[in-house]
Coordinates of C-alpha atoms and ligand atoms in Angstrom, one line a residue:
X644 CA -36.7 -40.2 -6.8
X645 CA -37.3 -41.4 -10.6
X646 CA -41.2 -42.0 -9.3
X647 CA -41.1 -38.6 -7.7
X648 CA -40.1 -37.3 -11.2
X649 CA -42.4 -39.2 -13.2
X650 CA -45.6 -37.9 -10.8
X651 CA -44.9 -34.0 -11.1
X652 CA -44.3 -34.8 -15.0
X653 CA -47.2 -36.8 -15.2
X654 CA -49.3 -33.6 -13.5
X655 CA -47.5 -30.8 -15.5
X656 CA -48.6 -32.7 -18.7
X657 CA -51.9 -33.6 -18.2
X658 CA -53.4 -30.9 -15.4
X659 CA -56.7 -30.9 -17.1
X660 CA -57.5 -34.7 -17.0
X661 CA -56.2 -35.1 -14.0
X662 CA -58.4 -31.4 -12.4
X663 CA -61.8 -33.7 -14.6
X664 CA -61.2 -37.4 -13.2
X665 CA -60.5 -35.8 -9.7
X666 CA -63.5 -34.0 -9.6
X667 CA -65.4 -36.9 -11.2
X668 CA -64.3 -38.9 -8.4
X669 CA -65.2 -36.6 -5.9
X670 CA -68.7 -35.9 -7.3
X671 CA -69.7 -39.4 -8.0
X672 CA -68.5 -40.4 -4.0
X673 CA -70.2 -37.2 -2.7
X674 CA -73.6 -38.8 -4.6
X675 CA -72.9 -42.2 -3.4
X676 CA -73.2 -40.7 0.2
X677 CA -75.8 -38.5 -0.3
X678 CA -77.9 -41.1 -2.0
X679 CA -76.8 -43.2 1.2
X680 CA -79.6 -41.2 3.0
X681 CA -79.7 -40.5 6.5
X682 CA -77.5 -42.2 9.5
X683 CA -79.3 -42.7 13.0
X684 CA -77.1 -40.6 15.6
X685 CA -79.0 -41.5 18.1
X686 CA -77.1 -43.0 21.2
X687 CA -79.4 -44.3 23.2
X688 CA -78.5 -47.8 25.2
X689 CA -80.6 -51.0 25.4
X690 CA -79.5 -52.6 28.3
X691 CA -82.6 -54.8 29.8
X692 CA -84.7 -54.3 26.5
X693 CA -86.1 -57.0 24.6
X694 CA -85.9 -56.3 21.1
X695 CA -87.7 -58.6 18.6
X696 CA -87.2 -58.6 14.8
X697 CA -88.4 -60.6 11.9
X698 CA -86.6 -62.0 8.9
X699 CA -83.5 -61.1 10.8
X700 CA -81.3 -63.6 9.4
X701 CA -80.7 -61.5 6.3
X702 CA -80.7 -57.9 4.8
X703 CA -81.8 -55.0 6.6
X704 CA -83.4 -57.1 9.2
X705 CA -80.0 -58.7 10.1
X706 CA -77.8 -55.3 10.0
X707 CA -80.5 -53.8 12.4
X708 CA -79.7 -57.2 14.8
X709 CA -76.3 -55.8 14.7
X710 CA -76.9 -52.6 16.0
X711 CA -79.8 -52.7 18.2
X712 CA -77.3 -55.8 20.3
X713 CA -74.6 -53.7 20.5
X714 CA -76.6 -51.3 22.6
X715 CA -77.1 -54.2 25.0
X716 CA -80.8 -55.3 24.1
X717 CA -81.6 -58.9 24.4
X718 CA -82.0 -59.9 20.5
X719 CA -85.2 -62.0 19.4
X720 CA -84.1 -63.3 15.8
X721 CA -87.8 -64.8 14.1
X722 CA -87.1 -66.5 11.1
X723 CA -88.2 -68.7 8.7
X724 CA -84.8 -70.6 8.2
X725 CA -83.2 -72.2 11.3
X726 CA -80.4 -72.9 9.8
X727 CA -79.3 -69.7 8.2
X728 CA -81.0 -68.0 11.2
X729 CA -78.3 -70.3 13.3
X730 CA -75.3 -68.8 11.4
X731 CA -76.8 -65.3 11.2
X732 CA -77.2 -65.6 15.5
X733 CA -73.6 -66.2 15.4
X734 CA -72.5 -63.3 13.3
X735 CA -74.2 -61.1 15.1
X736 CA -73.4 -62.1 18.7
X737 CA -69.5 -61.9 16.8
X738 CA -70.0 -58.5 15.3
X739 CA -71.8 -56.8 18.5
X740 CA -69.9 -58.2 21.5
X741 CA -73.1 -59.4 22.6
X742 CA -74.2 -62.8 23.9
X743 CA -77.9 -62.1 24.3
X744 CA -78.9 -63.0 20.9
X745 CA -81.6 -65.7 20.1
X746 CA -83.6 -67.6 17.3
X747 CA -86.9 -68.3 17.4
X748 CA -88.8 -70.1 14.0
X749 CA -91.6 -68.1 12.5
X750 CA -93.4 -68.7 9.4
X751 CA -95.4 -65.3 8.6
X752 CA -96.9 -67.1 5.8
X753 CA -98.6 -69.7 8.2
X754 CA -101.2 -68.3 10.9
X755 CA -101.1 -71.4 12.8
X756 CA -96.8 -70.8 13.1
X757 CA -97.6 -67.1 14.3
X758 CA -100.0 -68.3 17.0
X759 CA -97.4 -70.9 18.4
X760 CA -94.7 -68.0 18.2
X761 CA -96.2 -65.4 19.8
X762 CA -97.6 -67.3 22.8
X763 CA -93.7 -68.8 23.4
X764 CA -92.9 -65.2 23.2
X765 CA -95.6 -64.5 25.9
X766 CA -94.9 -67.3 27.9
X767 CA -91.3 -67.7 27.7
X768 CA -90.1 -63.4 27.6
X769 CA -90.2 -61.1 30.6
X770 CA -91.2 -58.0 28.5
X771 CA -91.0 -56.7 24.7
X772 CA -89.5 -53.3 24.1
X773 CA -89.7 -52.9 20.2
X774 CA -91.1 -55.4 17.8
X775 CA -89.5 -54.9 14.3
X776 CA -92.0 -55.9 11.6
X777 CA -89.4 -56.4 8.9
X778 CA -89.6 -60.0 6.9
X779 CA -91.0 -59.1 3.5
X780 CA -91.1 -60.9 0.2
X781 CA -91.3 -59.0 -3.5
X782 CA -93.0 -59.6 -6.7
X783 CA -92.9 -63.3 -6.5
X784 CA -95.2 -65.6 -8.4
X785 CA -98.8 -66.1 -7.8
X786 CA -98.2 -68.0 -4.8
X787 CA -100.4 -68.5 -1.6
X788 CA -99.6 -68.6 2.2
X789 CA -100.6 -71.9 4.0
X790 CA -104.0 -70.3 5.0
X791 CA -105.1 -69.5 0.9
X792 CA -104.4 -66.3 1.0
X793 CA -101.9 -64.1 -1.6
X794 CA -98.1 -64.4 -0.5
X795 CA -97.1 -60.9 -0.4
X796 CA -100.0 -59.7 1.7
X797 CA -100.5 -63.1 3.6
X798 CA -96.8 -62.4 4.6
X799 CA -96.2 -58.3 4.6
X800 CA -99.3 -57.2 6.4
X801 CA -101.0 -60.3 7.7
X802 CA -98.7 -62.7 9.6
X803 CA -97.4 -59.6 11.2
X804 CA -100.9 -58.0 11.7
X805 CA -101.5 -61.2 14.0
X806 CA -98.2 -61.1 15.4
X807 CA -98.8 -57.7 16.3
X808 CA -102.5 -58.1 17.7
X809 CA -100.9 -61.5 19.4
X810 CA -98.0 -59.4 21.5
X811 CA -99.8 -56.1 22.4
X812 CA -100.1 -57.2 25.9
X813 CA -96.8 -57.9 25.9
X814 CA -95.9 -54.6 24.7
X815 CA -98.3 -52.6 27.1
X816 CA -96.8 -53.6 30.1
X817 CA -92.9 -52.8 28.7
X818 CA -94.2 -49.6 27.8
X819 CA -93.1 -47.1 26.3
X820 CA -92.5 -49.5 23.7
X821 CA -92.6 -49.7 19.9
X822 CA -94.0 -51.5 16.7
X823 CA -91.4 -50.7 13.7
X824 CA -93.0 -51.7 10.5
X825 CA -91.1 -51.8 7.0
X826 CA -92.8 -50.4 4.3
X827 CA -91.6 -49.2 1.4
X828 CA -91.9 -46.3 -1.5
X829 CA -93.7 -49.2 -3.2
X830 CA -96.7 -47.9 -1.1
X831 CA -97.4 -44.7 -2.9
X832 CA -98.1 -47.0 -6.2
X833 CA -100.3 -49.4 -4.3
X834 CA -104.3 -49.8 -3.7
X835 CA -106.0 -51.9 -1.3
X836 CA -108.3 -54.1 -4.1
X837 CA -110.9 -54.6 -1.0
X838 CA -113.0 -56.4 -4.1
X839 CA -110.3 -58.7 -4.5
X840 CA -108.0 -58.9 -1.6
X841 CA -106.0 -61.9 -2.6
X842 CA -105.0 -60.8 -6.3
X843 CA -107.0 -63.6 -7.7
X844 CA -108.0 -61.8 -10.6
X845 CA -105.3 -60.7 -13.4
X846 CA -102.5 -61.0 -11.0
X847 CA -99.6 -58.8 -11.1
X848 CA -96.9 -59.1 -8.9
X849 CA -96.1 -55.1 -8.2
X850 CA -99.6 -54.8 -7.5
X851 CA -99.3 -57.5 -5.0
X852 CA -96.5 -55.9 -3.5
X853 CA -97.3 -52.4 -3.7
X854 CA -100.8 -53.5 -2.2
X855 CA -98.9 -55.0 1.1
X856 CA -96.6 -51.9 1.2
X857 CA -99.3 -49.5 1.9
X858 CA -101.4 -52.0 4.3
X859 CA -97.8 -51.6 6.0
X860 CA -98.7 -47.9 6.4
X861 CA -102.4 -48.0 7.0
X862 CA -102.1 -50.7 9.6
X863 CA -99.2 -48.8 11.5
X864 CA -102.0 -45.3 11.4
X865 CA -104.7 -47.5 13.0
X866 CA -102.6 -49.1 15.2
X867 CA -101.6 -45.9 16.8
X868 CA -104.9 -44.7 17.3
X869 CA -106.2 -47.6 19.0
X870 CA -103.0 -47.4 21.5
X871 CA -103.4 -43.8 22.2
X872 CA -102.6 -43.2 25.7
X873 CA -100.8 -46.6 25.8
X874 CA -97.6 -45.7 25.5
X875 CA -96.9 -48.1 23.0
X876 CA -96.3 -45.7 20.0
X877 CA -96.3 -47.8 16.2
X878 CA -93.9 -46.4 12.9
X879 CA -93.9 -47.1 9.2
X880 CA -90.9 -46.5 7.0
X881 CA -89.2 -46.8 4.0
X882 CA -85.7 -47.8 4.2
X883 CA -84.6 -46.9 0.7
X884 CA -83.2 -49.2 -2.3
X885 CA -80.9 -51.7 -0.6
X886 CA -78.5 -54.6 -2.1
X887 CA -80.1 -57.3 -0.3
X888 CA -82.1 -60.7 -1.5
X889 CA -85.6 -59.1 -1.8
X890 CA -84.8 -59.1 -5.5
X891 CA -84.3 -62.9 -5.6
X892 CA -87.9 -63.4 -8.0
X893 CA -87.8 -59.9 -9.2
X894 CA -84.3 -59.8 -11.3
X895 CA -84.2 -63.3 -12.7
X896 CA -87.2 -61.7 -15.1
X897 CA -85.1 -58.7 -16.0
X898 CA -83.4 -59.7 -19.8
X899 CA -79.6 -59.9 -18.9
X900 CA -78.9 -56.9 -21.4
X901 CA -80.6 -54.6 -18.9
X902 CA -79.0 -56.3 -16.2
X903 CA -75.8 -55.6 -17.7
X904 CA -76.9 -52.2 -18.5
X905 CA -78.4 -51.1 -14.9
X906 CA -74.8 -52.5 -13.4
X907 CA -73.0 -49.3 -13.2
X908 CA -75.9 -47.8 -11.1
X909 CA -75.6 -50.4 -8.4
X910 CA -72.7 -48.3 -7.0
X911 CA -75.7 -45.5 -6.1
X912 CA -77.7 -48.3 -4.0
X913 CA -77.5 -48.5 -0.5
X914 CA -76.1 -51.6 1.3
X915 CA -77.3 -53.0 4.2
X916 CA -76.2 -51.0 7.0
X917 CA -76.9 -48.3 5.4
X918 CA -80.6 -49.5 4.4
X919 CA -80.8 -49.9 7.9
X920 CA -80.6 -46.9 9.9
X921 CA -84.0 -45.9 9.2
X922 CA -85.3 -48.8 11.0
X923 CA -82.6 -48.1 13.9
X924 CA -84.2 -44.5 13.8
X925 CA -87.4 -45.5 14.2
X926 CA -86.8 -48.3 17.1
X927 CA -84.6 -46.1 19.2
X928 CA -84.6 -42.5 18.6
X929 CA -85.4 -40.6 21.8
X930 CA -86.9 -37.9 20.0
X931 CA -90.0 -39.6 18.6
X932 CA -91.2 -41.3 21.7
X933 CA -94.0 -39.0 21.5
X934 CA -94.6 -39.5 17.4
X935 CA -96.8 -42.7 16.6
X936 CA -98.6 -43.8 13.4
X937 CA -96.3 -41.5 10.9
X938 CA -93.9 -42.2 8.0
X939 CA -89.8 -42.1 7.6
X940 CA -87.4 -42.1 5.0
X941 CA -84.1 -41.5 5.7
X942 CA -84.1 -41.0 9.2
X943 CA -86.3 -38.1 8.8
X944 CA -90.5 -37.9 9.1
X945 CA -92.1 -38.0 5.6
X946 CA -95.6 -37.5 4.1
X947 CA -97.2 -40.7 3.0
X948 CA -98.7 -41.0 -0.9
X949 CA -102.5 -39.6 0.4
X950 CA -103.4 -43.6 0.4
X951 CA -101.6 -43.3 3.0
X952 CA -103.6 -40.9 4.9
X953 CA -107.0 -42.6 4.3
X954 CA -108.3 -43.2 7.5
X955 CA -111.3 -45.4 6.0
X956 CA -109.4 -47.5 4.4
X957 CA -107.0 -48.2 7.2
X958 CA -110.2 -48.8 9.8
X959 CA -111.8 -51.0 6.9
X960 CA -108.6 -52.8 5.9
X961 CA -108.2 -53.4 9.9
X962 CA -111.6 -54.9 10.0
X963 CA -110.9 -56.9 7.3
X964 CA -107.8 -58.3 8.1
X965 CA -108.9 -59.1 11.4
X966 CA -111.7 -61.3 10.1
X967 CA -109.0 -62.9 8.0
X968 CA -106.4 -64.0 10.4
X969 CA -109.6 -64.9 13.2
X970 CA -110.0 -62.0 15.4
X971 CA -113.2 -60.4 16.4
X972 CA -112.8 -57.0 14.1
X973 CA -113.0 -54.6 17.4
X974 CA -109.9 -56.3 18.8
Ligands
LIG1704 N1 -84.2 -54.0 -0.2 C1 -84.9 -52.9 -0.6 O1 -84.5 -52.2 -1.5 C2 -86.2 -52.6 0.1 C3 -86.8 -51.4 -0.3 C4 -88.0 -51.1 0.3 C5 -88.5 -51.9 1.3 N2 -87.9 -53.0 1.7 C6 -88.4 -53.9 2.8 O2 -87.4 -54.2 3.7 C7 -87.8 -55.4 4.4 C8 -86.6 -56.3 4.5 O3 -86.2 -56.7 3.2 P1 -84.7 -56.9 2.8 O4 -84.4 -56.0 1.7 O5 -83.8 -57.0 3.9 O6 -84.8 -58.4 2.1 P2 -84.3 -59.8 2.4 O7 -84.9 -60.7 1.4 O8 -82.8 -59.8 2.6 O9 -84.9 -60.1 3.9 C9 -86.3 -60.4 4.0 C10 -86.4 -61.4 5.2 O10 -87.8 -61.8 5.3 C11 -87.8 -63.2 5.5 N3 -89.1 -63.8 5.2 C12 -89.6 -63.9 3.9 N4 -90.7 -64.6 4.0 C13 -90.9 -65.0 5.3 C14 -91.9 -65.8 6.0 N5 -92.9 -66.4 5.4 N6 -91.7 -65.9 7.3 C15 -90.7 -65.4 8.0 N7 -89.7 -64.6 7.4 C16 -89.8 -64.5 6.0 C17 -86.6 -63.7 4.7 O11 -86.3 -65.0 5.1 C18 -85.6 -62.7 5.0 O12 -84.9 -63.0 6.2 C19 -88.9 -56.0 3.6 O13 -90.1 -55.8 4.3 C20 -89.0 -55.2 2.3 O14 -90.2 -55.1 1.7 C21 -86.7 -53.4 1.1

């Protein structure tokens, strides 16, 4: 009663602060979900698909795992980590009800580990519905991938333009079947350097990435012109900014005032479930089985920056990576 009281006393006194933090609340949760971006609706079931997605033991990769098992798909986990890949498997088969849920180690920054991957995957899997492109790394030191080449495109386009090239037989005789590949905004900064590939000269570690973002989208255009009439249809997509590790060389070289300062606006980024229904979009939606080689943001079909849309580039950048990872250019 004497709460009761003190509520409606509280109100009558203070109606104007309490009408501003309301609607303060209400508008800054309203924002939150709009900046949330899209939500895939789509229902569709995967029972008897074989899904397979890369760096799926964290991030966006792993929240995608989640989802596409509970529709009943057979879940190929290709990681890096065997040991966190273990404990991921285990989460997911937990959170999705669903047993069919493997690991398998891949090393994208190795073309020697992609060759032994896919042909298991050949070998060893009766078909391949959608293959998620996903494992990325950003804005890390000037490293290189087993084979010389620069990390953040040996790893983002490269090891999964082999992959790609290695399980497209595979993926012709599941079809209709998909290639999924995460890009990122970061695209409409970047340039293919076809004069300097690798980032040797005056490396900067945006450039890198941004470089290996839009390769993301070129390769995913070319792709779907060479598998015209296929029915294996390819997508590009960025999934929006997402709490996940991706940051992990990025924010230890922001000065901790501006970490301290940016704090607040974390409540505005996305976690992973939601940085992941683009991704869920793009691998299931009914609707796009006849779209191939576009771009999506939040679950909805975007223009690319026009880098994007340069169809030179994406035939020479093809060519070239193929002489990189040892195919024969035409392949
Ligand atoms: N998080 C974001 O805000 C954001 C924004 C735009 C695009 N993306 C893209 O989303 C994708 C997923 O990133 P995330 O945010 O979930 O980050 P994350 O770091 O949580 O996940 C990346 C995964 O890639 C794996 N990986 C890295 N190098 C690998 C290698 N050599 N071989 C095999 N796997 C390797 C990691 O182990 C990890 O599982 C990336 O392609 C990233 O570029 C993320």
């Amino acid at each position: 009663m004497q709460a009761v009281t003190a509520t409606r006393f509280f109100f009558l006194q203070y109606p104007k602060t309490i009408a501003v933090v309301t609607l303060t609340g209400v508008g800054l949760f309203g924002l939150k979900k709009w900046m949330a971006g899209g939500v895939c609706h789509s229902k569709a079931r995967l029972d008897g698909k074989i899904v397979l997605i890369t760096g799926a033991n964290t991030g966006i990769g792993k929240e995608t795992a989640v989802d596409l098992a509970r529709r009943g798909a057979r879940v190929i986990l290709a990681c890096r980590d065997m040991d966190r890949a273990n404990n991921a498997a285990e989460e997911i088969k937990k959170k999705s009800g669903n047993d069919n849920v493997v690991v398998k180690k891949l090393d994208l920054a190795s073309l020697q580990s992609v060759r032994l991957f896919a042909k298991d995957v050949a070998a060893n899997e009766a078909r391949l519905d959608v293959l998620i492109n996903n494992a990325g790394v950003m804005c890390c030191p000037q490293w290189k991938t087993e084979d010389g080449f620069d990390l953040q495109f040996g790893v983002n386009h490269l090891g999964h333009f082999l992959l790609t090239n290695c399980l497209l037989d595979l993926l012709k005789q599941s079809a209709p079947s998909r290639i999924v590949n995460v890009s990122s905004l970061a695209h409409e900064r970047g340039q293919i350097n076809f004069d300097d590939i690798n980032q040797e000269i005056n490396y900067n570690p945006w450039r890198s990435y941004s470089q290996s973002k839009l390769a993301n989208v070129l390769f995913t255009r070319e792709l779907a012109k060479r598998l015209q009439g296929t029915g294996v249809t390819t997508y590009s997509l960025h999934p929006g900014v997402i709490r996940t590790e991706l940051g992990r060389h990025f924010l230890p070289t922001i000065p901790l005032w501006k970490r301290v300062l940016y704090k607040p606006f974390s409540f505005f980024i996305k976690n992973p479930t939601e940085g992941a229904q683009t991704t869920i979009y793009c691998a299931v939606e009914e609707s796009l089985q006849n779209e191939s080689g576009f771009y999506y943001s939040d679950c909805a079909r975007k223009a690319t920056a026009p880098q994007g849309r340069d169809d030179e580039a994406a035939k020479k950048l093809w060519d070239l990576s193929a002489s990189m990872v040892g195919l024969t250019p035409s392949q």
